[in-house]
Amino acid sequence: MTTPNDNEWEIESLRTRYKAMNSINLSNEQAEKVLRYEHERDSGSFKYFFSAWEELDYEQVKFQEILTSSQFENYAAERFRQLKEIENRLIENDKQSLPQLNAARERLVYYKNILVPALGKTWMVLYTVFNSEKEKVAFLKSEYKKYLGDAKKQMLVEHFRHSKTFQPVILELSLLLHEQKCLFPDYFSFKATMDIATKGVADYLLEKLTRIAEDLSETLKATMEDLKEFNTKNNAKHIGEMRGGWSGSLPINNKTEELMFVVLLDTGMYTR
């Protein structure tokens, strides 16, 4: 256990800080307990972490144990101020996401009205090779649908954990980006979550895809160039610079993998 003599300067610094910020005069024993709490709170972990709200809730529980009732009244007043500061910061940050939201809205319209119909025409190129692999294609699509469901649930849980109801713009933006993945499959994000069985099927279909990759790339070339041009103009219009979205060419060494989104393409399955 840490003793006051081991870190006397740290204890005194903490007492000074709580006196200035919270008008709380901590005893040495109280300051030791608060210091232990702060060390535990600030201990690093790449796996587990508090949201701002959860951290303050935990702090409240600990300080109810450490402080006297009169001290806790002062602490509660400062806690209220901190909560309002978090809310105001979230609200202000949310407003700054409006350009991205407007760009995403316009991009989704483009996906629905232009991109997806154009991509649908590429299926005839796949037909000869994949007609005998219908079950495997159906399996991979069903796994992609599960991935979409998990990704959406994770996004919603994380959003309300960290933002509560203070960031409706960011929430709508996140939902639109998810809808884009339903319309235009994100094979690389999906691949990162695959189990062994799903990866085996994906690799098998990827090998089949290599037979027609060159023809498929040529078929998609005009569509991807149009999409790249749209993204450039759309981002310039709303944001001012390119920030994500398909650029016509992904920075991936295996170009055939870039085409796997065509195998997964099935808007009716993912949006119902």
Short mmCIF file of C-alpha atoms in Angstrom, two decimals:
data_model
loop_
_atom_site.label_atom_id
_atom_site.label_comp_id
_atom_site.label_asym_id
_atom_site.label_seq_id
_atom_site.Cartn_x
_atom_site.Cartn_y
_atom_site.Cartn_z
CA MET A 1 0.00 0.00 0.00
CA THR A 2 1.17 3.51 -0.78
CA THR A 3 2.01 5.57 2.32
CA PRO A 4 1.97 9.36 2.65
CA ASN A 5 5.75 9.38 3.08
CA ASP A 6 6.26 7.62 -0.27
CA ASN A 7 4.53 10.34 -2.27
CA GLU A 8 4.12 13.31 0.04
CA TRP A 9 4.45 15.82 -2.79
CA GLU A 10 1.81 14.01 -4.85
CA ILE A 11 -0.61 13.96 -1.93
CA GLU A 12 -0.10 17.67 -1.29
CA SER A 13 -0.58 18.49 -4.96
CA LEU A 14 -3.83 16.53 -5.00
CA ARG A 15 -5.12 18.28 -1.88
CA THR A 16 -4.32 21.66 -3.45
CA ARG A 17 -6.13 20.70 -6.66
CA TYR A 18 -9.32 19.56 -4.91
CA LYS A 19 -9.29 22.65 -2.72
CA ALA A 20 -9.08 24.90 -5.82
CA MET A 21 -11.49 23.01 -8.08
CA ASN A 22 -14.04 21.59 -5.65
CA SER A 23 -13.57 23.64 -2.48
CA ILE A 24 -12.89 20.38 -0.65
CA ASN A 25 -10.32 20.14 2.13
CA LEU A 26 -9.10 16.56 2.02
CA SER A 27 -7.38 14.98 4.98
CA ASN A 28 -4.17 13.09 4.30
CA GLU A 29 -6.04 9.80 4.61
CA GLN A 30 -8.74 10.96 2.20
CA ALA A 31 -6.14 12.27 -0.22
CA GLU A 32 -4.39 8.88 -0.19
CA LYS A 33 -7.66 7.14 -1.09
CA VAL A 34 -8.42 9.63 -3.84
CA LEU A 35 -4.91 9.20 -5.21
CA ARG A 36 -5.32 5.42 -5.31
CA TYR A 37 -8.64 5.90 -7.11
CA GLU A 38 -7.04 8.21 -9.70
CA HIS A 39 -4.18 5.75 -10.32
CA GLU A 40 -6.71 2.97 -10.87
CA ARG A 41 -8.84 5.19 -13.11
CA ASP A 42 -5.89 6.19 -15.24
CA SER A 43 -4.35 2.74 -15.52
CA GLY A 44 -3.98 1.88 -19.20
CA SER A 45 -5.92 -0.89 -20.93
CA PHE A 46 -6.26 -1.49 -24.64
CA LYS A 47 -9.31 -3.70 -24.08
CA TYR A 48 -11.46 -1.99 -21.44
CA PHE A 49 -12.23 1.67 -20.92
CA PHE A 50 -14.90 3.94 -19.48
CA SER A 51 -17.07 6.33 -21.40
CA ALA A 52 -17.07 9.87 -19.96
CA TRP A 53 -20.40 9.17 -18.25
CA GLU A 54 -19.27 5.82 -16.81
CA GLU A 55 -16.08 7.32 -15.45
CA LEU A 56 -18.01 10.01 -13.58
CA ASP A 57 -20.49 7.42 -12.28
CA TYR A 58 -17.64 5.29 -10.93
CA GLU A 59 -16.02 8.37 -9.44
CA GLN A 60 -19.28 9.24 -7.69
CA VAL A 61 -19.45 5.78 -6.11
CA LYS A 62 -15.86 6.01 -4.88
CA PHE A 63 -16.23 9.56 -3.57
CA GLN A 64 -19.36 8.65 -1.63
CA GLU A 65 -17.11 6.22 0.25
CA ILE A 66 -14.26 8.70 0.76
CA LEU A 67 -15.85 12.10 1.38
CA THR A 68 -17.96 13.40 4.23
CA SER A 69 -21.54 14.43 3.44
CA SER A 70 -20.66 18.15 3.36
CA GLN A 71 -17.63 17.49 1.14
CA PHE A 72 -19.73 15.40 -1.18
CA GLU A 73 -22.17 18.29 -1.67
CA ASN A 74 -19.30 20.39 -3.06
CA TYR A 75 -18.17 17.48 -5.21
CA ALA A 76 -21.72 16.99 -6.58
CA ALA A 77 -21.89 20.63 -7.66
CA GLU A 78 -18.63 20.28 -9.62
CA ARG A 79 -19.82 16.95 -11.05
CA PHE A 80 -22.93 18.66 -12.43
CA ARG A 81 -20.73 21.26 -14.09
CA GLN A 82 -18.58 18.52 -15.63
CA LEU A 83 -21.64 16.74 -17.00
CA LYS A 84 -22.90 19.94 -18.64
CA GLU A 85 -19.46 20.52 -20.12
CA ILE A 86 -19.48 17.03 -21.66
CA GLU A 87 -22.97 17.59 -23.07
CA ASN A 88 -22.04 20.97 -24.57
CA ARG A 89 -18.87 19.54 -26.10
CA LEU A 90 -20.81 16.69 -27.70
CA ILE A 91 -23.46 19.05 -29.07
CA GLU A 92 -20.85 21.36 -30.55
CA ASN A 93 -18.93 18.46 -32.08
CA ASP A 94 -22.17 17.13 -33.56
CA LYS A 95 -22.77 20.39 -35.42
CA GLN A 96 -19.36 20.07 -37.07
CA SER A 97 -20.45 16.77 -38.67
CA LEU A 98 -23.20 18.40 -40.75
CA PRO A 99 -21.04 18.66 -43.92
CA GLN A 100 -20.22 14.93 -43.74
CA LEU A 101 -23.90 14.16 -43.22
CA ASN A 102 -24.96 16.21 -46.25
CA ALA A 103 -22.31 14.47 -48.35
CA ALA A 104 -23.48 11.06 -47.14
CA ARG A 105 -27.11 11.88 -47.95
CA GLU A 106 -26.23 12.84 -51.51
CA ARG A 107 -23.93 9.84 -51.91
CA LEU A 108 -26.68 7.46 -50.81
CA VAL A 109 -29.02 8.86 -53.46
CA TYR A 110 -26.28 8.28 -56.04
CA TYR A 111 -25.81 4.71 -54.82
CA LYS A 112 -29.52 3.93 -55.07
CA ASN A 113 -30.28 5.63 -58.37
CA ILE A 114 -27.05 5.22 -60.36
CA LEU A 115 -24.37 3.01 -58.81
CA VAL A 116 -26.40 -0.04 -57.79
CA PRO A 117 -28.33 -0.29 -61.09
CA ALA A 118 -25.03 -0.02 -62.97
CA LEU A 119 -23.38 -2.68 -60.81
CA GLY A 120 -26.36 -4.99 -61.26
CA LYS A 121 -25.51 -5.31 -64.94
CA THR A 122 -22.18 -6.94 -64.09
CA TRP A 123 -23.82 -10.16 -62.90
CA MET A 124 -23.87 -11.60 -66.41
CA VAL A 125 -20.07 -11.54 -66.36
CA LEU A 126 -20.14 -13.66 -63.18
CA TYR A 127 -22.86 -16.04 -64.30
CA THR A 128 -20.77 -18.60 -66.18
CA VAL A 129 -18.26 -19.09 -63.35
CA PHE A 130 -20.57 -18.76 -60.35
CA ASN A 131 -23.74 -20.46 -61.61
CA SER A 132 -22.53 -23.78 -60.19
CA GLU A 133 -21.55 -22.14 -56.88
CA LYS A 134 -24.96 -20.77 -55.91
CA GLU A 135 -24.94 -22.40 -52.46
CA LYS A 136 -21.52 -21.01 -51.58
CA VAL A 137 -22.45 -17.54 -52.83
CA ALA A 138 -25.71 -17.70 -50.85
CA PHE A 139 -23.77 -18.77 -47.73
CA LEU A 140 -21.30 -15.90 -48.06
CA LYS A 141 -24.13 -13.42 -48.54
CA SER A 142 -25.92 -14.76 -45.47
CA GLU A 143 -22.72 -14.32 -43.44
CA TYR A 144 -22.31 -10.79 -44.78
CA LYS A 145 -25.87 -10.05 -43.67
CA LYS A 146 -24.99 -11.30 -40.17
CA TYR A 147 -21.89 -9.09 -40.22
CA LEU A 148 -24.03 -6.08 -41.16
CA GLY A 149 -26.41 -6.82 -38.28
CA ASP A 150 -23.55 -7.11 -35.79
CA ALA A 151 -21.83 -3.99 -37.14
CA LYS A 152 -25.01 -1.95 -36.85
CA LYS A 153 -25.68 -3.15 -33.31
CA GLN A 154 -22.10 -2.39 -32.29
CA MET A 155 -22.34 1.08 -33.82
CA LEU A 156 -25.59 1.83 -31.98
CA VAL A 157 -24.28 0.52 -28.66
CA GLU A 158 -21.07 2.56 -28.95
CA HIS A 159 -22.95 5.67 -30.05
CA PHE A 160 -25.42 5.72 -27.17
CA ARG A 161 -22.73 4.67 -24.71
CA HIS A 162 -20.54 7.65 -25.57
CA SER A 163 -23.00 10.20 -27.00
CA LYS A 164 -26.37 9.36 -25.44
CA THR A 165 -28.90 11.56 -27.29
CA PHE A 166 -26.64 14.59 -27.72
CA GLN A 167 -25.33 13.78 -31.22
CA PRO A 168 -28.26 13.13 -33.59
CA VAL A 169 -26.27 14.29 -36.63
CA ILE A 170 -23.49 11.76 -36.02
CA LEU A 171 -26.09 9.05 -35.39
CA GLU A 172 -27.80 9.74 -38.72
CA LEU A 173 -24.42 9.84 -40.46
CA SER A 174 -23.45 6.47 -38.97
CA LEU A 175 -26.75 4.93 -40.06
CA LEU A 176 -26.32 6.28 -43.59
CA LEU A 177 -22.80 4.86 -43.79
CA HIS A 178 -24.18 1.52 -42.67
CA GLU A 179 -26.88 1.68 -45.35
CA GLN A 180 -24.17 2.32 -47.92
CA LYS A 181 -22.53 -0.96 -46.87
CA CYS A 182 -25.86 -2.67 -47.54
CA LEU A 183 -26.00 -1.24 -51.05
CA PHE A 184 -22.29 -1.45 -51.90
CA PRO A 185 -20.77 -4.37 -49.93
CA ASP A 186 -17.62 -3.68 -47.92
CA TYR A 187 -15.71 -6.93 -48.44
CA PHE A 188 -12.55 -5.85 -46.59
CA SER A 189 -14.34 -4.92 -43.34
CA PHE A 190 -16.32 -8.16 -43.61
CA LYS A 191 -13.17 -10.19 -44.22
CA ALA A 192 -11.61 -8.88 -40.99
CA THR A 193 -14.46 -10.50 -38.99
CA MET A 194 -14.67 -13.87 -40.79
CA ASP A 195 -14.42 -17.15 -38.94
CA ILE A 196 -12.44 -20.05 -40.44
CA ALA A 197 -15.41 -21.59 -42.26
CA THR A 198 -16.52 -18.31 -43.81
CA LYS A 199 -12.99 -17.43 -44.86
CA GLY A 200 -12.67 -20.84 -46.50
CA VAL A 201 -15.74 -20.22 -48.63
CA ALA A 202 -14.62 -16.66 -49.41
CA ASP A 203 -11.17 -17.86 -50.49
CA TYR A 204 -12.74 -20.54 -52.69
CA LEU A 205 -14.96 -17.97 -54.43
CA LEU A 206 -12.04 -15.57 -54.67
CA GLU A 207 -10.07 -18.21 -56.55
CA LYS A 208 -13.01 -18.62 -58.94
CA LEU A 209 -13.13 -14.86 -59.36
CA THR A 210 -9.54 -14.75 -60.58
CA ARG A 211 -10.65 -16.44 -63.81
CA ILE A 212 -12.74 -13.44 -64.82
CA ALA A 213 -11.08 -10.67 -62.82
CA GLU A 214 -9.63 -8.96 -65.87
CA ASP A 215 -12.92 -9.04 -67.81
CA LEU A 216 -14.85 -7.90 -64.73
CA SER A 217 -12.44 -5.04 -64.08
CA GLU A 218 -12.89 -3.86 -67.64
CA THR A 219 -16.68 -4.10 -67.33
CA LEU A 220 -16.65 -2.08 -64.11
CA LYS A 221 -14.09 0.46 -65.24
CA ALA A 222 -16.52 3.12 -66.47
CA THR A 223 -18.80 2.68 -63.43
CA MET A 224 -15.90 3.05 -61.00
CA GLU A 225 -14.56 6.07 -62.82
CA ASP A 226 -18.00 7.68 -62.64
CA LEU A 227 -18.13 6.90 -58.92
CA LYS A 228 -14.69 8.37 -58.38
CA GLU A 229 -15.72 11.55 -60.17
CA PHE A 230 -18.95 11.76 -58.18
CA ASN A 231 -17.11 11.31 -54.84
CA THR A 232 -14.60 14.00 -55.75
CA LYS A 233 -17.30 16.50 -56.63
CA ASN A 234 -19.56 15.54 -53.74
CA ASN A 235 -16.81 15.90 -51.15
CA ALA A 236 -15.64 19.17 -52.66
CA LYS A 237 -19.20 20.48 -52.54
CA HIS A 238 -19.91 19.58 -48.91
CA ILE A 239 -16.55 19.10 -47.19
CA GLY A 240 -13.91 20.66 -49.37
CA GLU A 241 -11.60 17.66 -49.74
CA MET A 242 -11.73 13.91 -50.31
CA ARG A 243 -12.51 12.06 -47.06
CA GLY A 244 -13.17 8.42 -47.71
CA GLY A 245 -15.55 6.64 -50.01
CA TRP A 246 -14.64 4.54 -53.04
CA SER A 247 -12.07 6.42 -55.04
CA GLY A 248 -12.09 4.03 -58.02
CA SER A 249 -9.07 2.10 -56.72
CA LEU A 250 -8.42 0.75 -53.25
CA PRO A 251 -4.87 0.63 -51.84
CA ILE A 252 -4.87 -3.19 -51.77
CA ASN A 253 -2.23 -5.34 -53.44
CA ASN A 254 -4.65 -8.10 -54.44
CA LYS A 255 -6.78 -6.39 -57.07
CA THR A 256 -9.06 -9.41 -57.39
CA GLU A 257 -10.18 -8.94 -53.78
CA GLU A 258 -11.37 -5.46 -54.71
CA LEU A 259 -13.93 -7.15 -56.95
CA MET A 260 -15.44 -9.39 -54.27
CA PHE A 261 -18.10 -6.76 -53.56
CA VAL A 262 -19.73 -7.85 -56.85
CA VAL A 263 -20.09 -11.42 -55.58
CA LEU A 264 -21.74 -10.07 -52.40
CA LEU A 265 -23.98 -7.59 -54.21
CA ASP A 266 -27.61 -8.20 -53.16
CA THR A 267 -29.37 -5.05 -51.94
CA GLY A 268 -32.73 -6.75 -51.49
CA MET A 269 -31.26 -9.28 -49.06
CA TYR A 270 -29.39 -6.77 -46.88
CA THR A 271 -32.05 -4.05 -46.66
CA ARG A 272 -35.05 -6.15 -45.71
#
